[in-house]
Every structure is written in C-alpha cells, then in structure tokens.
Coordinates of C-alpha atoms in Angstrom, one line a residue:
M248 CA 14.0 1.1 -50.0
S249 CA 11.7 -1.9 -50.0
S250 CA 13.2 -5.3 -49.1
A251 CA 11.2 -7.0 -51.9
T252 CA 13.4 -8.2 -54.8
Y253 CA 12.7 -9.5 -58.2
E254 CA 14.8 -11.0 -61.0
T255 CA 15.4 -10.1 -64.6
L256 CA 14.8 -13.5 -66.4
W257 CA 15.5 -12.5 -70.0
L258 CA 16.5 -9.4 -72.0
L259 CA 15.5 -8.1 -75.4
R260 CA 18.3 -6.5 -77.3
Q261 CA 17.4 -3.7 -79.6
G262 CA 20.6 -2.3 -81.2
D263 CA 22.5 -1.0 -78.2
D264 CA 19.5 -0.9 -75.9
Y265 CA 18.3 -3.7 -73.6
H266 CA 14.7 -4.2 -72.4
P267 CA 14.5 -6.3 -69.1
L268 CA 11.8 -8.9 -69.1
F269 CA 10.2 -10.2 -66.0
E270 CA 8.0 -13.2 -65.3
G271 CA 4.5 -12.6 -66.8
R272 CA 3.1 -10.9 -69.9
A273 CA 4.8 -8.0 -71.8
I274 CA 3.4 -6.0 -74.7
L275 CA 5.6 -4.7 -77.6
G276 CA 4.3 -1.8 -79.6
R277 CA 4.3 1.9 -80.5
N278 CA 2.5 3.0 -77.3
E279 CA 4.7 4.6 -74.7
D280 CA 3.1 2.8 -71.8
V281 CA 3.8 -0.8 -73.0
E282 CA 6.6 -2.9 -71.5
V283 CA 8.7 -2.8 -74.7
P284 CA 8.0 0.5 -76.6
L285 CA 9.0 0.6 -80.2
A286 CA 9.7 3.9 -82.0
D287 CA 8.9 2.3 -85.4
P288 CA 6.1 3.7 -87.6
L289 CA 5.5 0.3 -89.0
A290 CA 4.7 -1.1 -85.5
S291 CA 1.1 -1.2 -84.2
R292 CA 0.3 0.5 -80.9
Q293 CA 0.0 -3.0 -79.3
H294 CA 1.8 -5.1 -81.8
A295 CA 2.8 -8.4 -80.1
E296 CA 2.8 -10.0 -76.7
L297 CA 5.5 -12.0 -74.8
D298 CA 4.7 -14.6 -72.2
V299 CA 7.8 -14.8 -70.0
T300 CA 8.7 -17.6 -67.5
A301 CA 12.1 -18.7 -66.1
A302 CA 12.1 -21.6 -68.5
V303 CA 10.7 -20.3 -71.7
V304 CA 9.6 -17.2 -73.6
R305 CA 6.6 -17.3 -76.1
I306 CA 5.5 -14.6 -78.5
R307 CA 2.3 -14.0 -80.4
D308 CA 1.2 -11.4 -82.9
L309 CA -1.8 -9.4 -81.6
G310 CA -3.3 -9.0 -85.0
S311 CA -1.0 -6.2 -86.1
R312 CA -1.1 -4.7 -89.5
N313 CA 2.5 -5.6 -90.5
G314 CA 3.0 -8.8 -88.6
V315 CA 6.0 -10.3 -86.7
Q316 CA 8.8 -12.1 -88.6
M317 CA 10.8 -14.9 -87.0
R318 CA 12.9 -17.7 -88.7
G319 CA 12.3 -16.1 -92.0
R320 CA 8.5 -16.3 -91.9
V321 CA 5.6 -14.2 -90.7
L322 CA 4.0 -15.6 -87.5
P323 CA 0.3 -16.4 -87.6
A324 CA -1.8 -13.9 -85.7
H325 CA -2.8 -14.7 -82.1
A326 CA -0.9 -18.0 -82.1
W327 CA 1.8 -18.5 -79.4
V328 CA 5.2 -19.5 -80.7
E329 CA 8.1 -20.4 -78.5
M330 CA 11.4 -18.4 -78.8
A331 CA 14.9 -19.7 -78.2
A332 CA 17.7 -17.7 -76.6
G333 CA 19.6 -15.8 -79.3
E334 CA 16.6 -15.8 -81.6
E335 CA 15.7 -12.7 -83.5
I336 CA 12.3 -11.2 -84.3
V337 CA 11.6 -8.4 -86.7
I338 CA 8.7 -5.9 -86.2
G339 CA 8.6 -3.3 -89.0
T340 CA 12.2 -2.2 -89.4
T341 CA 13.1 -3.1 -85.8
R342 CA 15.2 -6.1 -84.9
L343 CA 15.0 -7.6 -81.4
V344 CA 17.1 -10.4 -80.1
L345 CA 16.1 -12.5 -77.1
L346 CA 19.0 -13.0 -74.6
R347 CA 19.1 -15.3 -71.6
E348 CA 19.8 -13.6 -68.2
R349 CA 20.4 -16.3 -65.6
P350 CA 20.5 -14.6 -62.1
R351 CA 22.1 -16.5 -59.4
G352 CA 20.9 -15.9 -55.8
R353 CA 20.0 -12.4 -54.8
L354 CA 20.3 -9.4 -57.1
V355 CA 23.8 -7.8 -57.1
T356 CA 24.5 -4.3 -55.9
H357 CA 25.6 -1.5 -58.3
E358 CA 29.3 -2.0 -57.4
K359 CA 29.2 -5.4 -59.2
V360 CA 27.5 -4.1 -62.4
R361 CA 30.4 -2.9 -64.5
A362 CA 28.7 -1.5 -67.5
L363 CA 26.0 1.0 -66.4
P364 CA 23.9 2.4 -67.8
R365 CA 23.7 -0.2 -70.5
P366 CA 25.4 -3.7 -70.3
S367 CA 27.6 -4.6 -73.1
P368 CA 26.6 -7.4 -75.5
A369 CA 29.5 -9.5 -74.3
E370 CA 28.6 -9.2 -70.6
V371 CA 24.9 -10.0 -71.3
E372 CA 25.6 -13.0 -73.5
R373 CA 28.1 -14.5 -71.0
S374 CA 25.1 -14.6 -68.6
T375 CA 27.2 -13.8 -65.6
G376 CA 24.2 -13.5 -63.4
A377 CA 24.7 -9.8 -62.7
A378 CA 21.1 -8.5 -62.7
A379 CA 20.5 -4.9 -62.0
P380 CA 17.6 -4.0 -59.6
Y381 CA 16.0 -0.6 -59.7
E382 CA 18.1 0.5 -56.8
T383 CA 21.2 0.2 -59.0
F384 CA 19.7 2.6 -61.6
L385 CA 18.5 5.0 -58.9
A386 CA 22.0 5.2 -57.5
E387 CA 23.4 5.7 -61.0
A388 CA 20.9 8.5 -61.8
D389 CA 21.8 10.2 -58.5
R390 CA 25.5 10.1 -59.3
A391 CA 24.9 11.4 -62.8
A392 CA 22.8 14.3 -61.4
A393 CA 25.6 15.1 -58.9
R394 CA 28.1 15.2 -61.8
G395 CA 25.8 17.2 -64.1
D396 CA 26.0 14.4 -66.7
L397 CA 22.7 14.8 -68.4
E398 CA 23.1 12.0 -71.0
R399 CA 23.9 9.4 -68.3
R400 CA 21.1 10.7 -66.1
Q401 CA 18.7 10.2 -69.0
T402 CA 19.7 6.7 -69.6
A403 CA 19.8 5.7 -65.9
T404 CA 16.4 7.3 -65.3
E405 CA 14.9 5.5 -68.3
L406 CA 16.1 2.1 -66.9
L407 CA 15.0 3.1 -63.4
I408 CA 11.5 3.7 -64.6
E409 CA 11.5 0.5 -66.7
T410 CA 12.6 -1.7 -63.8
L411 CA 10.2 0.0 -61.3
A412 CA 7.3 -0.4 -63.8
G413 CA 8.3 -4.1 -64.2
A414 CA 8.3 -4.7 -60.5
L415 CA 4.9 -3.0 -60.1
R416 CA 3.5 -5.0 -63.0
Q417 CA 4.5 -8.2 -61.3
G418 CA 2.6 -7.3 -58.2
F419 CA 5.5 -6.2 -55.9
P420 CA 4.4 -3.6 -53.3
P421 CA 5.3 -0.1 -54.5
D422 CA 8.5 1.4 -53.1
H423 CA 7.1 4.9 -52.7
G424 CA 10.6 6.3 -52.0
A425 CA 12.0 4.9 -55.2
V426 CA 8.9 6.0 -57.2
S427 CA 9.2 9.6 -55.9
A428 CA 13.0 9.7 -56.7
A429 CA 12.4 8.3 -60.2
V430 CA 9.7 10.9 -60.8
N431 CA 11.9 13.7 -59.6
H432 CA 14.6 12.7 -62.0
A433 CA 12.0 12.5 -64.8
L434 CA 10.5 15.9 -64.0
Y435 CA 14.0 17.5 -64.2
L436 CA 14.6 15.8 -67.5
A437 CA 11.2 16.9 -68.8
E438 CA 12.1 20.5 -68.0
E439 CA 15.6 20.3 -69.4
S440 CA 15.5 17.9 -72.3
G441 CA 12.0 17.2 -73.5
P442 CA 8.3 16.7 -72.6
E443 CA 8.3 13.0 -73.6
W444 CA 9.3 12.3 -70.0
V445 CA 5.8 13.5 -68.9
G446 CA 4.3 10.4 -70.5
R447 CA 6.8 8.2 -68.7
V448 CA 5.7 9.6 -65.4
F449 CA 2.1 9.0 -66.0
S450 CA 2.9 5.4 -67.2
L451 CA 4.8 4.7 -64.0
Y452 CA 1.9 5.9 -61.8
R453 CA -0.6 4.0 -63.9
R454 CA 1.4 0.8 -63.7
G455 CA 1.4 0.9 -60.0
N456 CA -2.2 2.1 -59.7
L457 CA -0.8 5.1 -57.7
R458 CA -2.2 8.6 -57.4
V459 CA -0.1 11.4 -58.7
P460 CA 0.7 13.8 -55.9
I461 CA -0.8 17.2 -56.4
D462 CA 2.6 18.9 -56.3
V463 CA 3.9 16.5 -59.0
L464 CA 0.8 17.1 -61.1
A465 CA 1.4 20.9 -60.8
R466 CA 4.9 20.5 -62.2
L467 CA 3.6 18.2 -65.0
E468 CA 1.0 20.9 -65.9
A469 CA 3.6 23.6 -66.0
I470 CA 5.8 21.5 -68.3
V471 CA 2.8 20.8 -70.6
I472 CA 2.0 24.5 -70.7
Q473 CA 5.5 25.4 -71.6
R474 CA 6.5 22.5 -73.9
G475 CA 3.4 20.7 -75.0
L476 CA 2.9 16.9 -74.9
P477 CA 3.9 14.9 -78.0
E478 CA 2.2 11.7 -76.9
V479 CA -1.1 11.8 -75.0
G480 CA -1.6 8.0 -74.7
P481 CA -0.1 7.7 -71.2
L482 CA -2.1 10.7 -69.9
D483 CA -5.3 9.3 -71.4
A484 CA -4.7 5.8 -69.9
Y485 CA -4.1 7.4 -66.5
L486 CA -7.1 9.6 -66.7
V487 CA -9.3 6.5 -67.6
W488 CA -8.0 4.7 -64.5
A489 CA -8.5 7.8 -62.3
R490 CA -12.1 8.2 -63.4
S491 CA -12.9 4.6 -62.8
T492 CA -11.3 4.4 -59.3
I493 CA -11.9 7.8 -57.6
D494 CA -14.9 7.9 -55.3
P495 CA -17.0 11.1 -55.9
K496 CA -17.1 11.6 -52.1
D497 CA -13.3 11.6 -52.0
V498 CA -12.5 15.4 -51.9
R499 CA -8.8 15.0 -52.6
G500 CA -9.4 12.5 -55.3
V501 CA -12.0 14.7 -57.0
A502 CA -9.5 17.6 -56.9
L503 CA -6.9 15.4 -58.5
L504 CA -9.3 14.3 -61.2
R505 CA -10.2 17.9 -62.0
Q506 CA -6.6 18.9 -62.3
L507 CA -5.9 15.9 -64.6
E508 CA -8.8 16.9 -66.8
R509 CA -7.5 20.5 -67.0
V510 CA -4.1 19.1 -68.1
R511 CA -5.8 17.0 -70.8
R512 CA -7.7 20.1 -72.0
L513 CA -4.4 21.9 -72.4
V514 CA -3.2 19.2 -74.7
G515 CA -6.3 19.3 -76.9
E516 CA -7.4 16.6 -79.3

C-alpha cells in the first residue's frame, strides 16, 4: 500500500448512505462518474458542484433544469452559497445532509471503525474523528469475499472505489495494488450481481488517468457481451481520454484503444 494518506473532511448523508467529501471540487448529478452520483430522474447529469475545504463547504447549481433547494428556496444558478454543518439540500426528490467529519491526526485503521460498511448517523454526527481510508474498505471487501457475504462485499467495494477515486482526484499518486484489488472485486460483482460495476471500473481508471490492463479489458468485454451495459457514460468518458492521450506510435496503447472501441461498438448507440 502507498504511504500517502488523505482525510475525509465532510460527509453528505443520503438516507442510509454516506458520500465522503475531500478537499477540492465535487460534482453531484445523475452521471455515474461524478463524485456524488444521484439515482434521481429529476437530477441533471451534472446538477450541482461543491467546493470543499477544511473550513467551509460551498455549493452552486450548474444551471440544472430543476434547481437546488436549500433553506426553503431555490438557489440562483452558478452562484456559490455557503453551507453549514447539518444543512439539507434537495435535488429533485433526493435529500442530502452535510455532516462535519473532524479527523484528528492520522487516519485510523479498520479495527477502530466500528460500523463498517456504513457508519451510523450517531457515530458520524458525534464527529469522533474516525475517518476510514481506502485500506479500511479494501480489508472489509476482502473479509466479505472470504465469508461469501455478497451484500457486504458490494457495499465495501463501492466505498473502496469512492475513496480511491477521491484520493486520485486530489492528486495523490495511484496505489496500483489497491486499484488492482478494487477492480478485481468490482469485476467479480459485475459477473455475479450486475453490469453497472463495469461503469465504476472505467470511472476509477479515468479518475486516475490510468490505462486499463488488457486482461482487465478482456474481462470487461466478456461481461458486456453477456450482460450488456446499462450506462455508457463512463466508458465514453474513458474512451475520449484514451483517444486524446495515446500516441499513435505506442503499439500497446493503440491495441488498447482498438479493444476499447470494439467494446463500445458492442454496446451500440
């Protein structure tokens, strides 16, 4: 594992789910490859944006069709508005509450996180400082796999991918071992529970500006052939990146690009 660490500064609570927020910008919307994906038909693909620092979180509507509600009013488009801890925003039918996570010192190990795979509201709101790094979720996914606990493995892998993507977005050097392990979990879940995990794999590689290994792409292609691909956005985003970065003289890169384009043709329009 990489020695680099990063801290969860804030959390967005959505029902029983928690989205970790890291310093920098985060997009909320219906796209699968945004930092806070919303499964809400009234949400735009890129609906709103958060600006996150240790001291404050600001939000702005990105010109969405249905707007962002906060404090009983619709926020003006493209204008930054500061949020307070405990404050609720409404996007479509989705309610999200901003919670303060105050890490103290280095990130704790999984033995000190008592409520995996999701922290309870009481634990989060007490702000105990127990922040979970991606190593925590990787260990939990591994344990769930060993026990054959598919539901817990799904949740731990989802959080593993979210926190890895957040670290990559903040510019931390990629932990290739953790990325490979997360992808292996996601591929298994794509084969066993649903092809939506294919999009999560492409989103992770795109976030880190990483090439998909040929063997991984072969498994992704087989899954798409067997089960289809319900959301092509992450694949399209990765394909755009690959086309713009691969040198035509790079033989392996060109082979990767051709295989990606073949997968895209399988999906169709």
